[in-house]
PDB file of C-alpha atoms in Angstrom:
ATOM      1  CA  MET A   1       6.385  -6.054 -20.316  1.00 47.00           C
ATOM      2  CA  SER A   2       4.740  -8.976 -19.484  1.00 52.00           C
ATOM      3  CA  GLU A   3       4.156  -9.864 -16.116  1.00 64.00           C
ATOM      4  CA  LYS A   4       6.582 -13.007 -13.928  1.00 81.00           C
ATOM      5  CA  GLY A   5       6.830 -13.182 -11.081  1.00 92.00           C
ATOM      6  CA  PHE A   6       5.101 -11.153  -8.177  1.00 95.00           C
ATOM      7  CA  GLU A   7       4.287  -8.590 -10.772  1.00 95.00           C
ATOM      8  CA  GLN A   8       1.236 -10.639 -11.037  1.00 95.00           C
ATOM      9  CA  ILE A   9       0.145 -10.381  -7.804  1.00 96.00           C
ATOM     10  CA  ILE A  10      -3.089  -8.518  -8.124  1.00 96.00           C
ATOM     11  CA  SER A  11      -2.165  -6.630  -4.677  1.00 97.00           C
ATOM     12  CA  TRP A  12       1.265  -5.302  -5.814  1.00 98.00           C
ATOM     13  CA  LYS A  13      -0.108  -3.796  -9.148  1.00 97.00           C
ATOM     14  CA  LYS A  14      -2.866  -2.097  -6.797  1.00 98.00           C
ATOM     15  CA  ALA A  15      -0.091  -0.572  -4.265  1.00 98.00           C
ATOM     16  CA  ARG A  16       1.844   0.158  -7.305  1.00 97.00           C
ATOM     17  CA  ALA A  17      -1.078   2.456  -8.429  1.00 97.00           C
ATOM     18  CA  LEU A  18      -1.550   3.288  -5.198  1.00 98.00           C
ATOM     19  CA  ASN A  19       2.032   4.826  -4.739  1.00 98.00           C
ATOM     20  CA  LYS A  20       1.425   6.685  -7.841  1.00 98.00           C
ATOM     21  CA  GLN A  21      -1.174   8.859  -6.071  1.00 97.00           C
ATOM     22  CA  ILE A  22       0.013   8.933  -2.781  1.00 98.00           C
ATOM     23  CA  TYR A  23       3.524  10.526  -4.542  1.00 98.00           C
ATOM     24  CA  ASP A  24       0.792  12.750  -6.882  1.00 97.00           C
ATOM     25  CA  LEU A  25      -1.011  13.454  -3.860  1.00 98.00           C
ATOM     26  CA  THR A  26       1.985  15.019  -1.515  1.00 98.00           C
ATOM     27  CA  LYS A  27       3.496  16.869  -4.605  1.00 97.00           C
ATOM     28  CA  LYS A  28       0.479  19.512  -4.768  1.00 94.00           C
ATOM     29  CA  PRO A  29       2.326  22.760  -2.466  1.00 94.00           C
ATOM     30  CA  SER A  30       0.420  22.450   1.505  1.00 90.00           C
ATOM     31  CA  PHE A  31       1.332  18.693   1.356  1.00 96.00           C
ATOM     32  CA  SER A  32       4.606  19.068   0.281  1.00 95.00           C
ATOM     33  CA  LYS A  33       6.546  21.099   1.958  1.00 95.00           C
ATOM     34  CA  ASP A  34       5.080  18.880   4.990  1.00 97.00           C
ATOM     35  CA  PHE A  35       8.177  17.028   5.004  1.00 97.00           C
ATOM     36  CA  GLY A  36       7.397  14.539   8.077  1.00 97.00           C
ATOM     37  CA  LEU A  37       3.830  13.316   7.175  1.00 98.00           C
ATOM     38  CA  ARG A  38       4.861  13.368   2.818  1.00 98.00           C
ATOM     39  CA  ASP A  39       7.630  11.073   3.642  1.00 98.00           C
ATOM     40  CA  GLN A  40       5.948   9.396   5.924  1.00 98.00           C
ATOM     41  CA  ILE A  41       2.532   8.392   4.114  1.00 98.00           C
ATOM     42  CA  ARG A  42       4.924   8.207   0.495  1.00 98.00           C
ATOM     43  CA  ARG A  43       7.480   5.172   3.180  1.00 98.00           C
ATOM     44  CA  ALA A  44       4.301   3.668   4.204  1.00 98.00           C
ATOM     45  CA  SER A  45       3.084   3.323   0.848  1.00 98.00           C
ATOM     46  CA  ILE A  46       6.105   1.940  -0.820  1.00 98.00           C
ATOM     47  CA  SER A  47       6.614  -0.458   1.990  1.00 98.00           C
ATOM     48  CA  ILE A  48       2.892  -2.417   0.597  1.00 98.00           C
ATOM     49  CA  SER A  49       4.262  -2.812  -2.750  1.00 98.00           C
ATOM     50  CA  SER A  50       8.405  -3.890  -1.734  1.00 98.00           C
ATOM     51  CA  ASN A  51       7.393  -6.209   1.228  1.00 98.00           C
ATOM     52  CA  ILE A  52       4.165  -7.697  -1.259  1.00 98.00           C
ATOM     53  CA  ALA A  53       7.705  -8.422  -3.485  1.00 97.00           C
ATOM     54  CA  GLU A  54      10.202  -9.310  -1.077  1.00 97.00           C
ATOM     55  CA  GLY A  55       7.905 -12.260   0.361  1.00 97.00           C
ATOM     56  CA  TYR A  56       7.175 -13.404  -3.320  1.00 96.00           C
ATOM     57  CA  GLY A  57      10.942 -13.824  -3.007  1.00 95.00           C
ATOM     58  CA  ARG A  58      11.506 -15.433  -0.105  1.00 93.00           C
ATOM     59  CA  LYS A  59      11.778 -19.554   0.342  1.00 87.00           C
ATOM     60  CA  THR A  60       8.524 -20.564   2.321  1.00 95.00           C
ATOM     61  CA  ASP A  61       4.462 -19.536   2.274  1.00 96.00           C
ATOM     62  CA  LYS A  62       5.244 -18.754   6.176  1.00 96.00           C
ATOM     63  CA  GLU A  63       7.870 -16.213   4.816  1.00 97.00           C
ATOM     64  CA  PHE A  64       5.939 -14.966   2.245  1.00 97.00           C
ATOM     65  CA  ILE A  65       2.863 -14.653   4.377  1.00 98.00           C
ATOM     66  CA  TYR A  66       4.584 -12.463   7.201  1.00 98.00           C
ATOM     67  CA  PHE A  67       5.865  -9.923   5.005  1.00 98.00           C
ATOM     68  CA  LEU A  68       1.558 -10.210   2.970  1.00 98.00           C
ATOM     69  CA  ASN A  69       1.488  -8.974   7.376  1.00 98.00           C
ATOM     70  CA  VAL A  70       3.578  -6.247   7.379  1.00 98.00           C
ATOM     71  CA  ALA A  71       2.650  -4.522   3.352  1.00 98.00           C
ATOM     72  CA  GLN A  72      -1.049  -4.966   5.231  1.00 98.00           C
ATOM     73  CA  ALA A  73      -0.059  -3.260   8.315  1.00 98.00           C
ATOM     74  CA  SER A  74       1.519  -0.698   6.107  1.00 98.00           C
ATOM     75  CA  CYS A  75      -1.432  -0.131   4.499  1.00 98.00           C
ATOM     76  CA  TYR A  76      -3.138   0.450   8.029  1.00 98.00           C
ATOM     77  CA  GLU A  77      -0.906   3.148   7.698  1.00 98.00           C
ATOM     78  CA  VAL A  78      -1.555   4.576   5.087  1.00 98.00           C
ATOM     79  CA  LYS A  79      -5.244   5.029   5.640  1.00 98.00           C
ATOM     80  CA  SER A  80      -4.586   6.527   9.316  1.00 98.00           C
ATOM     81  CA  GLN A  81      -2.093   9.456   7.633  1.00 98.00           C
ATOM     82  CA  LEU A  82      -4.605  10.238   4.878  1.00 98.00           C
ATOM     83  CA  TYR A  83      -7.385  10.778   7.738  1.00 98.00           C
ATOM     84  CA  LEU A  84      -4.695  13.606   9.052  1.00 98.00           C
ATOM     85  CA  ALA A  85      -4.064  14.794   5.540  1.00 98.00           C
ATOM     86  CA  LEU A  86      -7.585  15.147   5.286  1.00 98.00           C
ATOM     87  CA  ASP A  87      -7.933  16.813   8.520  1.00 98.00           C
ATOM     88  CA  ILE A  88      -5.434  19.339   7.624  1.00 98.00           C
ATOM     89  CA  ASP A  89      -7.362  19.878   4.011  1.00 97.00           C
ATOM     90  CA  TYR A  90      -4.030  18.630   2.409  1.00 97.00           C
ATOM     91  CA  ILE A  91      -6.101  16.772   0.549  1.00 97.00           C
ATOM     92  CA  SER A  92     -10.288  16.643  -0.702  1.00 97.00           C
ATOM     93  CA  ASN A  93     -12.850  14.625   0.224  1.00 98.00           C
ATOM     94  CA  LYS A  94     -12.661  12.891  -2.802  1.00 98.00           C
ATOM     95  CA  GLU A  95      -9.032  12.611  -3.234  1.00 97.00           C
ATOM     96  CA  PHE A  96      -9.592  10.972   0.489  1.00 98.00           C
ATOM     97  CA  GLU A  97     -11.818   8.673  -0.804  1.00 98.00           C
ATOM     98  CA  ASP A  98     -10.010   7.425  -4.004  1.00 97.00           C
ATOM     99  CA  SER A  99      -7.274   6.429  -2.068  1.00 97.00           C
ATOM    100  CA  PHE A 100      -8.689   5.322   0.743  1.00 98.00           C
ATOM    101  CA  LEU A 101     -10.655   2.654  -1.480  1.00 97.00           C
ATOM    102  CA  ILE A 102      -7.477   1.354  -3.165  1.00 97.00           C
ATOM    103  CA  CYS A 103      -6.657   0.991   0.455  1.00 97.00           C
ATOM    104  CA  ASP A 104      -9.313  -1.007   1.025  1.00 97.00           C
ATOM    105  CA  GLU A 105      -9.112  -3.399  -1.800  1.00 97.00           C
ATOM    106  CA  ILE A 106      -4.995  -3.814  -0.999  1.00 98.00           C
ATOM    107  CA  SER A 107      -6.215  -4.565   2.432  1.00 97.00           C
ATOM    108  CA  LYS A 108      -8.793  -7.475   1.121  1.00 97.00           C
ATOM    109  CA  THR A 109      -6.936  -8.485  -1.773  1.00 98.00           C
ATOM    110  CA  ILE A 110      -3.824  -9.334   0.564  1.00 98.00           C
ATOM    111  CA  PHE A 111      -6.190 -11.000   3.167  1.00 97.00           C
ATOM    112  CA  GLY A 112      -7.492 -13.691   0.833  1.00 97.00           C
ATOM    113  CA  LEU A 113      -3.934 -14.281  -0.927  1.00 97.00           C
ATOM    114  CA  ILE A 114      -2.825 -15.041   2.794  1.00 97.00           C
ATOM    115  CA  LYS A 115      -5.970 -17.207   3.556  1.00 97.00           C
ATOM    116  CA  HIS A 116      -5.103 -19.036   0.118  1.00 96.00           C
ATOM    117  CA  LEU A 117      -0.994 -19.719   1.169  1.00 95.00           C
ATOM    118  CA  GLU A 118      -2.684 -20.796   4.519  1.00 95.00           C
ATOM    119  CA  ASN A 119      -5.079 -22.892   3.228  1.00 94.00           C
ATOM    120  CA  LYS A 120      -2.788 -24.693   0.917  1.00 84.00           C
ATOM    121  CA  ASN A 121      -0.468 -25.989   3.723  1.00 67.00           C
TER     122      ASN A 121
END
């Protein structure tokens, strides 16, 4: 499958990996039964990749930047929910650190893309 549009964006690729990781974590027996947290962290994770893709499809850089900021906020939401999952023993320290690291990478690449788009104008 060749990469075209939004699929070539590093932040989107990393968000796609995060989505898989979050789904894998939330399949664990204790986590899967906590419908509220399970569904919320999944939605927040999906929101990251979805907003990057949606923003890419918009007509202007200003609109793209708006959606990148929404994706960035969803990334922070996932981070907060990861802390809760760790605190209530749904995930291990290693699982927390691995997922948190991906969130950090996504945040940095989104920030870089926003700065690139802002400086372009």
